[in-house]
Coordinates of C-alpha atoms in Angstrom, one line a residue:
M1217 CA 18.6 170.6 120.2
P1218 CA 18.9 174.0 118.7
A1219 CA 15.6 176.0 117.8
N1220 CA 16.2 176.1 114.3
S1221 CA 16.9 172.3 114.1
A1222 CA 13.6 171.8 116.0
T1223 CA 11.5 173.9 113.7
D1224 CA 12.9 172.1 110.7
A1225 CA 12.3 168.6 112.3
Q1226 CA 8.7 170.0 113.0
A1227 CA 8.6 171.1 109.4
L1228 CA 9.9 167.7 108.0
K1229 CA 7.3 165.7 110.3
L1230 CA 4.4 168.0 108.9
A1231 CA 5.5 167.5 105.3
E1232 CA 5.7 163.7 105.8
E1233 CA 2.2 163.7 107.4
K1234 CA 0.8 165.5 104.5
L1235 CA 2.6 163.5 101.9
A1236 CA 1.2 160.4 103.7
S1237 CA -2.1 162.0 103.7
L1238 CA -1.9 162.7 100.1
V1239 CA -0.9 159.2 99.3
E1240 CA -3.8 157.8 101.3
N1241 CA -6.2 160.4 99.7
G1242 CA -5.1 159.3 96.2
L1243 CA -5.9 155.7 96.8
L1244 CA -9.1 156.4 98.1
L1245 CA -10.1 158.5 95.3
S1246 CA -9.0 155.9 92.8
R1247 CA -11.3 153.2 94.5
E1248 CA -14.6 155.4 94.9
K1249 CA -17.2 154.6 92.5
D1250 CA -20.1 156.7 93.9
R1251 CA -20.0 160.2 92.7
D1252 CA -21.5 161.8 95.8
V1253 CA -19.1 159.9 98.0
L1254 CA -16.2 161.0 95.7
L1255 CA -16.9 164.7 95.8
R1256 CA -17.2 164.5 99.7
H1257 CA -13.7 162.6 99.6
I1258 CA -12.4 165.6 97.6
L1259 CA -13.7 168.2 99.7
I1260 CA -12.7 166.8 103.1
G1261 CA -9.4 165.6 101.9
A1262 CA -8.5 169.1 100.5
R1263 CA -9.7 170.5 104.0
N1264 CA -7.7 168.0 106.1
I1265 CA -4.5 168.6 104.1
A1266 CA -5.0 172.4 104.1
R1267 CA -5.7 172.3 107.7
C1268 CA -8.5 175.1 107.3
A1269 CA -11.7 175.7 108.8
A1270 CA -14.0 175.2 105.8
A1271 CA -14.1 174.3 101.9
T1272 CA -16.4 174.7 99.2
L1273 CA -16.6 172.8 95.9
F1274 CA -17.6 174.3 92.5
L1275 CA -18.0 172.2 89.3
K1276 CA -17.9 173.5 85.9
T1277 CA -21.3 172.8 83.8
E1278 CA -21.8 172.3 80.1
R1279 CA -23.6 175.7 80.3
N1280 CA -20.2 177.4 81.2
T1281 CA -21.3 178.3 84.5
L1282 CA -19.8 177.0 88.1
L1283 CA -22.4 175.2 90.1
F1284 CA -22.0 175.2 94.1
A1285 CA -21.5 171.4 94.4
L1286 CA -20.6 170.8 98.0
R1287 CA -19.6 172.7 101.1
T1288 CA -18.1 171.4 104.2
N1289 CA -20.6 173.4 106.6
D1290 CA -24.2 172.6 106.9
E1291 CA -25.6 175.8 105.2
A1292 CA -27.8 175.1 102.3
L1293 CA -26.0 175.2 98.9
P1294 CA -26.9 178.4 96.7
T1295 CA -28.9 177.3 93.6
L1296 CA -27.6 180.0 91.6
E1297 CA -24.8 179.5 88.9
I1298 CA -21.8 181.8 88.3
P1299 CA -21.4 182.5 84.7
L1300 CA -17.9 182.2 83.2
F1301 CA -18.6 184.7 80.6
N1302 CA -20.6 188.1 80.5
D1303 CA -23.5 188.6 78.2
D1304 CA -21.3 190.1 75.7
G1305 CA -19.1 187.1 75.6
T1306 CA -16.0 188.6 77.3
P1307 CA -14.8 186.6 80.2
N1308 CA -16.2 187.1 83.7
E1309 CA -13.0 187.6 85.8
K1310 CA -14.3 189.6 88.6
Y1311 CA -14.9 186.7 90.9
V1312 CA -12.1 184.5 92.5
V1313 CA -13.6 181.3 91.3
T1314 CA -14.3 182.4 87.8
H1315 CA -10.8 183.8 87.4
A1316 CA -9.2 180.6 88.7
V1317 CA -11.1 178.6 86.0
L1318 CA -10.7 180.7 83.2
H1319 CA -6.8 181.1 83.7
N1320 CA -6.5 177.5 85.4
K1321 CA -4.4 179.3 88.2
T1322 CA -4.2 178.8 91.9
I1323 CA -5.3 182.3 93.7
L1324 CA -4.1 182.8 97.2
I1325 CA -5.9 185.6 99.5
D1326 CA -4.4 186.5 102.8
D1327 CA -7.2 188.8 104.1
V1328 CA -10.5 189.0 102.1
Y1329 CA -11.4 192.3 103.6
S1330 CA -8.4 193.9 102.1
E1331 CA -8.5 192.2 98.8
T1332 CA -9.1 194.6 95.9
R1333 CA -8.6 192.3 92.9
F1334 CA -11.9 190.6 92.9
D1335 CA -15.4 191.0 93.9
L1336 CA -15.8 189.2 97.2
S1337 CA -19.3 190.7 98.2
G1338 CA -20.9 187.4 98.3
T1339 CA -18.3 186.0 100.6
K1340 CA -18.7 188.8 103.0
Q1341 CA -22.4 188.5 102.7
F1342 CA -22.2 184.9 103.6
S1343 CA -19.9 185.6 106.6
E1344 CA -22.6 188.1 108.0
Q1345 CA -25.5 185.7 107.5
S1346 CA -23.9 182.4 108.7
G1347 CA -21.5 183.9 111.4
F1348 CA -18.5 182.4 109.7
R1349 CA -16.3 185.1 109.0
T1350 CA -13.9 184.1 106.3
I1351 CA -10.3 185.9 106.4
S1352 CA -8.0 183.9 104.3
M1353 CA -8.9 182.1 101.3
L1354 CA -7.1 179.5 98.9
T1355 CA -8.9 178.9 95.4
V1356 CA -7.4 175.8 93.4
P1357 CA -8.6 174.6 90.0
L1358 CA -9.5 171.1 89.5
S1359 CA -7.3 170.4 86.3
P1360 CA -6.7 166.8 85.1
R1361 CA -4.5 168.1 82.2
Q1362 CA -3.2 171.4 80.7
G1363 CA -5.9 173.8 79.3
E1364 CA -8.9 171.7 80.8
V1365 CA -10.6 172.6 84.2
L1366 CA -13.6 170.5 85.8
G1367 CA -14.1 172.7 88.6
V1368 CA -12.6 174.4 91.6
L1369 CA -11.8 174.3 95.2
Q1370 CA -12.0 177.1 97.6
L1371 CA -10.4 176.7 101.0
L1372 CA -11.3 179.0 103.8
N1373 CA -9.4 179.9 106.9
A1374 CA -6.1 178.3 107.3
I1375 CA -5.6 177.4 111.0
D1376 CA -2.3 177.6 112.7
E1377 CA -1.2 174.0 114.1
V1378 CA -0.1 175.4 117.4
S1379 CA -2.2 178.4 118.4
G1380 CA -5.4 177.6 116.6
E1381 CA -5.6 181.1 115.2
I1382 CA -6.8 181.9 111.7
I1383 CA -3.8 182.7 109.5
P1384 CA -2.8 183.3 105.8
F1385 CA -2.3 179.9 103.9
P1386 CA 1.4 179.2 104.1
P1387 CA 3.2 179.0 100.8
A1388 CA 4.8 175.8 101.5
L1389 CA 1.3 174.2 101.5
M1390 CA 0.5 175.1 98.0
G1391 CA 2.3 172.2 96.3
F1392 CA 0.6 169.7 98.5
I1393 CA -2.8 171.2 97.7
Q1394 CA -2.1 171.6 94.1
A1395 CA -1.1 167.9 94.1
M1396 CA -4.3 166.9 95.9
A1397 CA -6.2 169.1 93.4
S1398 CA -4.8 167.2 90.6
Q1399 CA -5.4 163.8 92.1
S1400 CA -8.9 164.8 92.6
A1401 CA -9.5 166.2 89.1
V1402 CA -8.0 162.9 87.5
A1403 CA -10.3 161.0 89.8
L1404 CA -13.4 163.1 89.0
E1405 CA -12.5 162.9 85.2
N1406 CA -12.4 159.1 85.4
H1407 CA -15.5 158.9 87.1
N1408 CA -17.2 161.2 84.5
L1409 CA -15.8 159.2 81.6
L1410 CA -17.0 156.1 83.2
A1411 CA -20.4 157.5 83.9
A1412 CA -20.5 159.0 80.1
Q1413 CA -19.5 155.5 78.9
K1414 CA -22.3 153.7 81.0
A1415 CA -24.8 156.2 79.8
L1416 CA -23.7 155.7 76.2
I1417 CA -24.1 151.8 76.5
D1418 CA -27.4 152.3 78.4
S1419 CA -28.6 154.5 75.5
L1420 CA -27.4 151.8 72.8
I1421 CA -29.0 149.0 74.8
Q1422 CA -32.5 151.1 74.9
L1423 CA -31.9 152.2 71.2
V1424 CA -31.6 148.4 70.1
A1425 CA -34.8 147.5 72.4
G1426 CA -36.7 150.6 70.9
A1427 CA -35.5 149.3 67.3
I1428 CA -37.1 146.1 68.1
D1429 CA -40.2 147.5 69.4
A1430 CA -40.4 149.8 66.5
K1431 CA -39.8 146.9 64.0
S1432 CA -43.5 145.8 64.7
R1433 CA -46.4 148.2 65.2
Y1434 CA -47.9 145.2 67.1
T1435 CA -45.4 144.2 69.6
G1436 CA -44.0 147.9 70.1
G1437 CA -43.5 148.5 74.0
H1438 CA -42.5 144.9 74.8
C1439 CA -39.0 145.4 75.2
E1440 CA -39.7 148.4 77.5
R1441 CA -42.5 146.7 79.6
V1442 CA -41.0 143.7 80.4
P1443 CA -37.9 145.4 82.2
E1444 CA -40.3 147.4 84.1
L1445 CA -42.2 144.5 85.4
A1446 CA -38.9 142.4 86.0
I1447 CA -37.6 145.3 88.0
M1448 CA -40.7 145.5 90.1
L1449 CA -40.5 141.9 91.1
A1450 CA -36.9 141.9 91.6
E1451 CA -37.2 144.7 94.1
A1452 CA -40.0 142.8 96.1
A1453 CA -37.9 139.7 95.9
S1454 CA -34.8 141.6 97.3
N1455 CA -36.9 142.9 100.1
T1456 CA -38.1 139.5 101.3
D1457 CA -36.8 138.7 104.6
S1458 CA -38.2 135.2 105.0
G1459 CA -39.1 132.1 103.2
P1460 CA -37.2 130.6 100.1
L1461 CA -36.5 134.1 98.6
A1462 CA -35.2 135.5 101.7
A1463 CA -31.4 134.8 100.6
F1464 CA -31.8 136.7 97.4
A1465 CA -30.8 140.3 96.9
F1466 CA -28.8 142.6 94.5
H1467 CA -26.2 144.0 96.8
S1468 CA -25.0 146.7 94.7
D1469 CA -26.0 149.3 92.1
E1470 CA -23.7 147.3 89.9
E1471 CA -25.8 144.3 90.2
W1472 CA -28.9 146.2 89.6
H1473 CA -27.5 147.8 86.5
E1474 CA -26.3 144.4 85.3
F1475 CA -30.1 143.0 85.6
R1476 CA -31.5 146.0 83.9
V1477 CA -29.2 145.5 81.1
G1478 CA -30.1 142.0 80.8
A1479 CA -33.8 142.7 81.0
W1480 CA -33.4 145.4 78.2
L1481 CA -31.5 143.0 76.1
H1482 CA -33.8 139.8 76.6
D1483 CA -35.2 140.1 73.1
C1484 CA -32.4 141.7 71.2
G1485 CA -32.2 138.6 69.0
K1486 CA -35.7 139.4 67.5
I1487 CA -33.7 142.1 65.3
T1488 CA -33.2 139.0 63.1
T1489 CA -36.8 137.9 62.9
P1490 CA -38.7 138.8 60.1
E1491 CA -41.5 141.3 60.7
Y1492 CA -44.3 139.3 59.0
V1493 CA -43.5 136.2 61.1
V1494 CA -43.7 138.3 64.5
D1495 CA -47.0 139.7 63.1
K1496 CA -48.6 136.8 61.5
A1497 CA -52.3 137.3 62.5
T1498 CA -53.6 134.7 60.4
K1499 CA -52.6 131.3 59.0
L1500 CA -52.3 132.5 55.3
E1501 CA -50.5 135.8 56.1
T1502 CA -47.0 136.3 54.8
I1503 CA -46.5 140.1 53.7
Y1504 CA -50.0 140.1 53.1
N1505 CA -53.1 138.0 53.9
R1506 CA -53.3 135.5 51.0
I1507 CA -57.0 134.9 51.7
H1508 CA -57.7 137.5 49.0
E1509 CA -56.2 135.2 46.4
I1510 CA -58.2 132.1 47.6
R1511 CA -61.3 134.5 47.5
L1512 CA -60.5 135.4 44.0
R1513 CA -60.6 131.7 43.1
F1514 CA -64.1 131.1 44.6
E1515 CA -65.0 134.2 42.5
V1516 CA -63.8 132.6 39.3
L1517 CA -65.7 129.5 40.1
L1518 CA -69.0 131.3 41.0
R1519 CA -68.6 133.2 37.5
D1520 CA -67.9 129.8 35.9
A1521 CA -71.1 128.3 37.4
A1522 CA -73.0 131.8 36.1
I1523 CA -71.5 131.2 32.7
E1524 CA -72.6 127.5 32.7
R1525 CA -76.2 128.5 33.5
L1526 CA -76.2 131.0 30.6
E1527 CA -74.9 128.5 28.3
T1528 CA -77.6 125.9 29.6
L1529 CA -80.0 128.6 28.8
Q1530 CA -78.7 129.5 25.5
A1531 CA -78.7 125.7 24.3
G1532 CA -82.6 125.6 25.2
G1533 CA -82.2 123.8 28.6
D1534 CA -84.9 124.1 31.6
A1535 CA -84.4 127.5 33.1
A1536 CA -85.8 126.4 36.4
V1537 CA -83.5 123.6 36.7
A1538 CA -80.5 125.7 35.4
D1539 CA -81.5 128.4 38.1
Q1540 CA -81.7 125.8 40.9
V1541 CA -78.3 124.4 40.1
F1542 CA -76.8 127.8 39.9
A1543 CA -78.4 128.9 43.2
A1544 CA -77.1 125.8 44.8
R1545 CA -73.5 126.0 43.6
R1546 CA -73.6 129.6 44.7
Q1547 CA -74.6 128.7 48.2
Q1548 CA -72.2 126.0 48.3
L1549 CA -69.2 128.3 47.2
R1550 CA -70.3 130.9 49.8
D1551 CA -70.5 128.3 52.7
D1552 CA -67.1 126.9 51.5
F1553 CA -65.5 130.0 51.3
A1554 CA -67.0 131.2 54.9
F1555 CA -65.4 127.9 56.2
I1556 CA -61.9 128.4 54.6
A1557 CA -62.1 132.0 55.9
D1558 CA -62.8 130.8 59.4
C1559 CA -59.9 128.1 59.1
N1560 CA -57.8 131.1 58.2
I1561 CA -58.3 132.6 61.8
G1562 CA -56.0 131.1 64.3
S1563 CA -57.6 129.3 67.5
E1564 CA -56.6 127.3 70.5
F1565 CA -57.7 124.1 68.7
M1566 CA -58.7 123.1 65.1
A1567 CA -60.8 119.8 64.9
Q1568 CA -59.7 117.0 62.6
S1569 CA -62.9 117.0 60.9
H1570 CA -62.5 120.6 60.0
I1571 CA -59.2 119.7 58.5
E1572 CA -60.8 117.0 56.4
R1573 CA -63.5 119.3 55.1
M1574 CA -60.7 122.0 54.4
E1575 CA -58.9 119.1 52.4
R1576 CA -62.2 118.4 50.5
I1577 CA -63.0 121.7 49.5
G1578 CA -59.4 122.5 48.4
A1579 CA -59.4 119.6 46.1
Q1580 CA -62.0 121.4 43.9
T1581 CA -60.4 122.8 40.6
W1582 CA -60.3 125.8 38.7
Q1583 CA -58.7 126.8 35.5
R1584 CA -55.7 129.4 35.4
H1585 CA -55.4 131.1 31.9
F1586 CA -52.3 133.3 32.5
D1587 CA -48.5 132.4 32.9
D1588 CA -47.8 132.3 36.4
R1589 CA -44.2 132.9 35.9
L1590 CA -44.4 136.4 34.4
G1591 CA -43.3 139.2 36.9
L1592 CA -41.4 137.0 39.5
S1593 CA -38.3 137.7 40.9
H1594 CA -35.0 135.9 40.2
G1595 CA -35.5 134.1 43.4
E1596 CA -39.0 132.9 42.8
L1597 CA -38.3 131.7 39.4
K1598 CA -35.6 129.4 40.8
R1599 CA -38.2 127.9 43.1
Y1600 CA -40.6 127.3 40.0
E1601 CA -37.8 125.6 38.0
Q1602 CA -38.7 122.4 40.1
V1603 CA -42.1 121.9 38.1
P1604 CA -42.7 121.8 34.3
V1605 CA -44.5 124.7 32.7
A1606 CA -48.2 123.7 32.5
A1607 CA -50.2 124.2 29.1
L1608 CA -52.7 126.9 29.4
P1609 CA -55.3 126.8 30.4
A1610 CA -54.1 124.8 33.3
T1611 CA -56.3 123.0 35.9
E1612 CA -55.3 123.5 39.5
P1613 CA -56.5 122.8 42.7
L1614 CA -58.5 125.3 44.7
L1615 CA -56.2 125.2 47.6
A1616 CA -52.4 124.2 46.7
D1617 CA -49.4 123.0 48.4
Q1618 CA -47.0 123.8 45.5
P1619 CA -43.3 122.9 45.4
W1620 CA -42.6 126.8 45.2
H1621 CA -44.2 127.3 48.3
I1622 CA -41.2 125.8 50.0
I1623 CA -38.4 127.9 51.1
A1624 CA -35.4 125.4 51.6
R1625 CA -33.0 125.9 54.3
E1626 CA -29.7 126.4 52.7
E1627 CA -27.9 124.8 55.4
Q1628 CA -28.9 123.1 58.6
A1629 CA -28.9 125.6 61.4
A1630 CA -25.6 125.4 62.7
Y1631 CA -24.6 128.0 65.5
G1632 CA -20.8 127.0 66.0
P1633 CA -19.0 125.2 68.7
G1634 CA -19.7 125.5 72.3
Y1635 CA -23.6 125.8 71.8
D1636 CA -25.6 122.9 72.8
F1637 CA -28.9 124.1 71.9
K1638 CA -31.7 121.6 72.6
V1639 CA -34.0 122.4 69.7
R1640 CA -35.5 120.7 66.8
V1641 CA -34.6 122.5 63.5
P1642 CA -37.4 122.0 60.7
E1643 CA -36.1 120.8 57.5
N1644 CA -37.4 123.7 55.6
L1645 CA -36.9 127.3 56.2
Y1646 CA -40.4 128.3 55.3
N1647 CA -43.5 126.4 53.8
F1648 CA -46.1 128.8 52.5
G1649 CA -48.4 125.8 51.2
E1650 CA -52.0 126.8 51.5
R1651 CA -53.4 123.6 52.9
Y1652 CA -50.4 123.1 55.0
N1653 CA -51.1 126.6 56.6
L1654 CA -54.8 126.2 57.1
A1655 CA -54.3 123.1 58.7
I1656 CA -52.3 124.5 61.5
S1657 CA -54.0 123.1 64.6
R1658 CA -53.2 126.0 67.1
G1659 CA -52.6 129.4 66.6
T1660 CA -51.4 131.0 63.1
L1661 CA -47.7 129.7 63.1
T1662 CA -46.3 126.8 61.2
Q1663 CA -43.4 124.6 62.7
E1664 CA -41.0 126.5 60.7
E1665 CA -42.3 130.0 61.7
R1666 CA -42.7 129.0 65.3
F1667 CA -38.9 127.9 65.3
K1668 CA -38.0 131.2 63.7
I1669 CA -39.8 132.9 66.4
N1670 CA -38.2 130.8 69.2
E1671 CA -34.8 131.3 67.4
H1672 CA -34.6 134.8 68.3
I1673 CA -33.5 133.7 71.9
I1674 CA -30.6 131.7 70.2
Q1675 CA -29.8 134.8 68.3
T1676 CA -29.7 136.8 71.4
I1677 CA -27.2 134.4 73.0
I1678 CA -25.0 134.5 69.8
M1679 CA -25.2 138.4 69.6
L1680 CA -24.3 138.6 73.4
D1681 CA -21.5 136.2 73.1
K1682 CA -19.8 138.5 70.7
L1683 CA -20.0 141.5 72.9
P1684 CA -16.8 142.0 75.1
L1685 CA -18.8 142.5 78.2
P1686 CA -16.8 143.6 81.1
D1687 CA -16.8 141.9 84.5
N1688 CA -19.7 143.9 86.1
L1689 CA -22.1 142.8 83.1
K1690 CA -21.1 139.3 82.7
R1691 CA -24.5 137.8 83.7
V1692 CA -26.3 140.0 81.4
K1693 CA -26.2 137.0 78.9
E1694 CA -27.9 134.7 81.5
Y1695 CA -30.6 137.3 82.5
A1696 CA -31.4 138.1 78.6
S1697 CA -31.3 134.4 77.5
T1698 CA -33.1 132.2 80.1
H1699 CA -36.9 133.8 80.0
H1700 CA -38.1 130.5 77.9
E1701 CA -36.5 128.1 80.0
T1702 CA -38.8 126.4 82.6
L1703 CA -38.2 124.7 85.9
T1704 CA -39.0 121.2 84.5
G1705 CA -36.5 121.4 81.5
S1706 CA -39.3 121.7 78.8
G1707 CA -38.3 125.1 77.6
Y1708 CA -35.7 126.3 75.4
P1709 CA -32.9 126.7 73.8
Y1710 CA -31.0 124.7 76.4
G1711 CA -33.7 122.7 78.2
L1712 CA -32.4 123.9 81.7
T1713 CA -34.0 122.7 84.9
A1714 CA -34.6 124.3 88.2
D1715 CA -31.1 123.7 89.6
A1716 CA -29.6 125.8 86.6
L1717 CA -31.9 128.8 86.6
S1718 CA -31.4 131.7 89.1
I1719 CA -33.8 133.9 90.8
P1720 CA -33.4 136.7 88.4
A1721 CA -33.8 134.2 85.4
R1722 CA -37.1 133.0 87.0
I1723 CA -38.1 136.7 87.4
M1724 CA -37.6 137.3 83.8
A1725 CA -39.6 134.4 82.7
I1726 CA -42.6 135.7 84.9
A1727 CA -42.4 139.2 83.6
D1728 CA -42.1 137.9 79.8
I1729 CA -45.1 135.7 80.1
F1730 CA -47.4 138.2 81.9
E1731 CA -46.6 140.8 79.6
A1732 CA -47.3 138.8 76.6
L1733 CA -50.7 137.5 78.1
T1734 CA -52.0 141.1 78.9
A1735 CA -50.3 143.0 75.9
S1736 CA -53.3 144.5 73.9
D1737 CA -51.2 145.2 70.8
R1738 CA -51.0 141.8 69.4
P1739 CA -52.9 141.2 66.2
Y1740 CA -53.5 137.6 66.6
K1741 CA -55.2 137.6 70.0
K1742 CA -57.3 139.6 72.3
A1743 CA -55.6 141.2 75.3
K1744 CA -56.5 139.1 78.6
S1745 CA -57.6 140.7 81.7
L1746 CA -55.9 140.4 84.9
S1747 CA -57.9 137.5 86.1
E1748 CA -57.5 135.5 82.8
S1749 CA -53.6 136.1 82.7
V1750 CA -53.2 135.3 86.6
A1751 CA -55.3 132.1 85.8
I1752 CA -52.9 131.0 83.0
L1753 CA -49.8 132.0 85.2
Y1754 CA -51.3 129.7 87.9
Q1755 CA -51.6 126.7 85.4
F1756 CA -47.8 127.2 84.5
K1757 CA -47.2 127.2 88.5
K1758 CA -49.2 123.8 88.6
D1759 CA -47.4 122.4 85.9
G1760 CA -44.2 123.3 87.6
H1761 CA -42.9 125.7 84.7
I1762 CA -42.5 128.9 86.7
D1763 CA -41.0 129.6 90.4
P1764 CA -44.1 129.2 92.7
D1765 CA -42.6 131.4 95.4
L1766 CA -42.2 134.1 92.9
F1767 CA -45.6 133.9 91.4
D1768 CA -47.1 134.1 95.0
L1769 CA -44.8 137.1 95.6
F1770 CA -46.1 138.8 92.3
L1771 CA -49.6 138.5 93.5
T1772 CA -49.4 139.1 97.3
S1773 CA -47.2 142.3 96.8
G1774 CA -49.6 143.5 94.6
I1775 CA -47.2 144.0 91.6
Y1776 CA -49.8 142.4 89.2
R1777 CA -52.4 145.1 90.0
R1778 CA -49.7 148.1 89.9
Y1779 CA -48.4 146.9 86.6
G1780 CA -51.9 146.7 85.3
E1781 CA -52.9 150.2 86.3
R1782 CA -49.9 151.4 84.6
F1783 CA -50.0 149.6 81.3
L1784 CA -53.2 148.1 80.8
G1785 CA -56.7 149.1 79.6
A1786 CA -59.4 149.9 82.1
A1787 CA -61.4 146.9 80.9
Q1788 CA -58.6 144.5 81.7
L1789 CA -58.4 145.7 85.3
D1790 CA -61.0 143.2 86.7
E1791 CA -61.0 141.8 90.3
V1792 CA -58.7 138.8 91.1
D1793 CA -59.2 136.4 94.0
I1794 CA -55.5 135.6 94.6
S1795 CA -56.5 133.4 97.8
R1796 CA -57.3 130.7 95.3
V1797 CA -54.0 130.5 93.5
I1798 CA -51.1 131.3 96.2
G1799 CA -49.8 128.6 98.5
P1800 CA -48.9 125.1 97.9
V1801 CA -50.4 123.5 94.7
P1802 CA -53.0 120.8 95.6
R1803 CA -51.9 117.4 94.7

């Protein structure tokens, strides 16, 4: 074969190899999701295609500087950034890398030591310090499209295929390197766009969670603390290598991100819950505490008693008897109001005898002398239309359940096809009746308000269903919407049982309960200590409501105390004897 034919064949083979490398590198770059790995692929791929000794990757920053991002040798990266513009605003064109970026232009230097166009003192200094003497240099901008540059690749010391000597970069190589740089730029831009999109989504999610927390001055921080606790427990479960939890793990950053998003959105439906319901601290509270209205009625009755005494005296009655009757009436009113006021405070249990006494007190009457329909909104007046106008003065019960206290549910809660929520919907939207509210046997919420609170999880599901979640976030709805389910099927909104509840869903339940128990910002309860909260969680474990293995891990890993030290007050951080509550539940 003639010499020139052999040379042509060798050149063709070399070109085919580089083209194959280029295709392979393009596929590799398009699949890579880890940014650090992507940058290394770009750097090593460029060095291999160029057949050179070393390479450095610079990335353009938002500060209009070039940052040393990666290099192939083991030397530490310089921390300095190279400005693209001088202090006076003029382009900084004295360096090879800045010139390449500013002009989006490939620069070829055959011999660094004879180059006069650019300041290469930094390269020469590095050569002296490291022992790596740079001779030839190829600087290629990373440009995904015309007019935009993301960074620059600097390739050093091309190596002859045969002799192994350092040579200038062959002009025939330029097309391959520029194509590879273009591939890399597109891959890097796509990664940046995806990262920016992810950062935007995460910010919006935390914005929603923050808005929910900000909505209530009492529950502020709940949407932040629950994810923190859930992630702590999920990490401990993922690190477990024996027992029932050994098979559980999140295997990728995407799976962890999906769980975090679900945890952040676990209460997003609360955006639809009225603030006064979330914050209802006493039984008579709506927008304000209506105990003030009732106290005023007692004041009226006391004044009536005082007037009756004066009228008796004016009519010549026995002053001692009149004083005795007034004193007895005054003490009775004071005792009755103190009792009603105490009924207004939520408790774990209200005895039937207390309800009956409240009803007897409420049956007393007082007289209203003013029109109760003046100053009302159009909506309020429509509720009053159900009752004829009473002649004044009107005699009314001291505590009333009036027709206008009922806020009708305009239509039965219907959530659309496909939702099989197992919840009982109260007939009315709200019932503000005074006796009705004071008779609440546990806590401060009526059945209507409790449903409105519980409905937040239904709204969470509906809201998340409307989002076009990508495949890598498909389980967000599950993670966000199952923390009120129990292993026994007694939870809501679906009444799921153990076989339908994943480990992450069970983690969310424990995190949500423990945060609520220990929170110090609730107006309707005192924050519980660690030992009290663990004791209540243990009862949930005994009743089969929460996962027993996760409960034990929560304690044995020390998460309960680490969380407490971070988020609870010093007075709550008491000692907990976990040996009494971990392990099998006694039968």
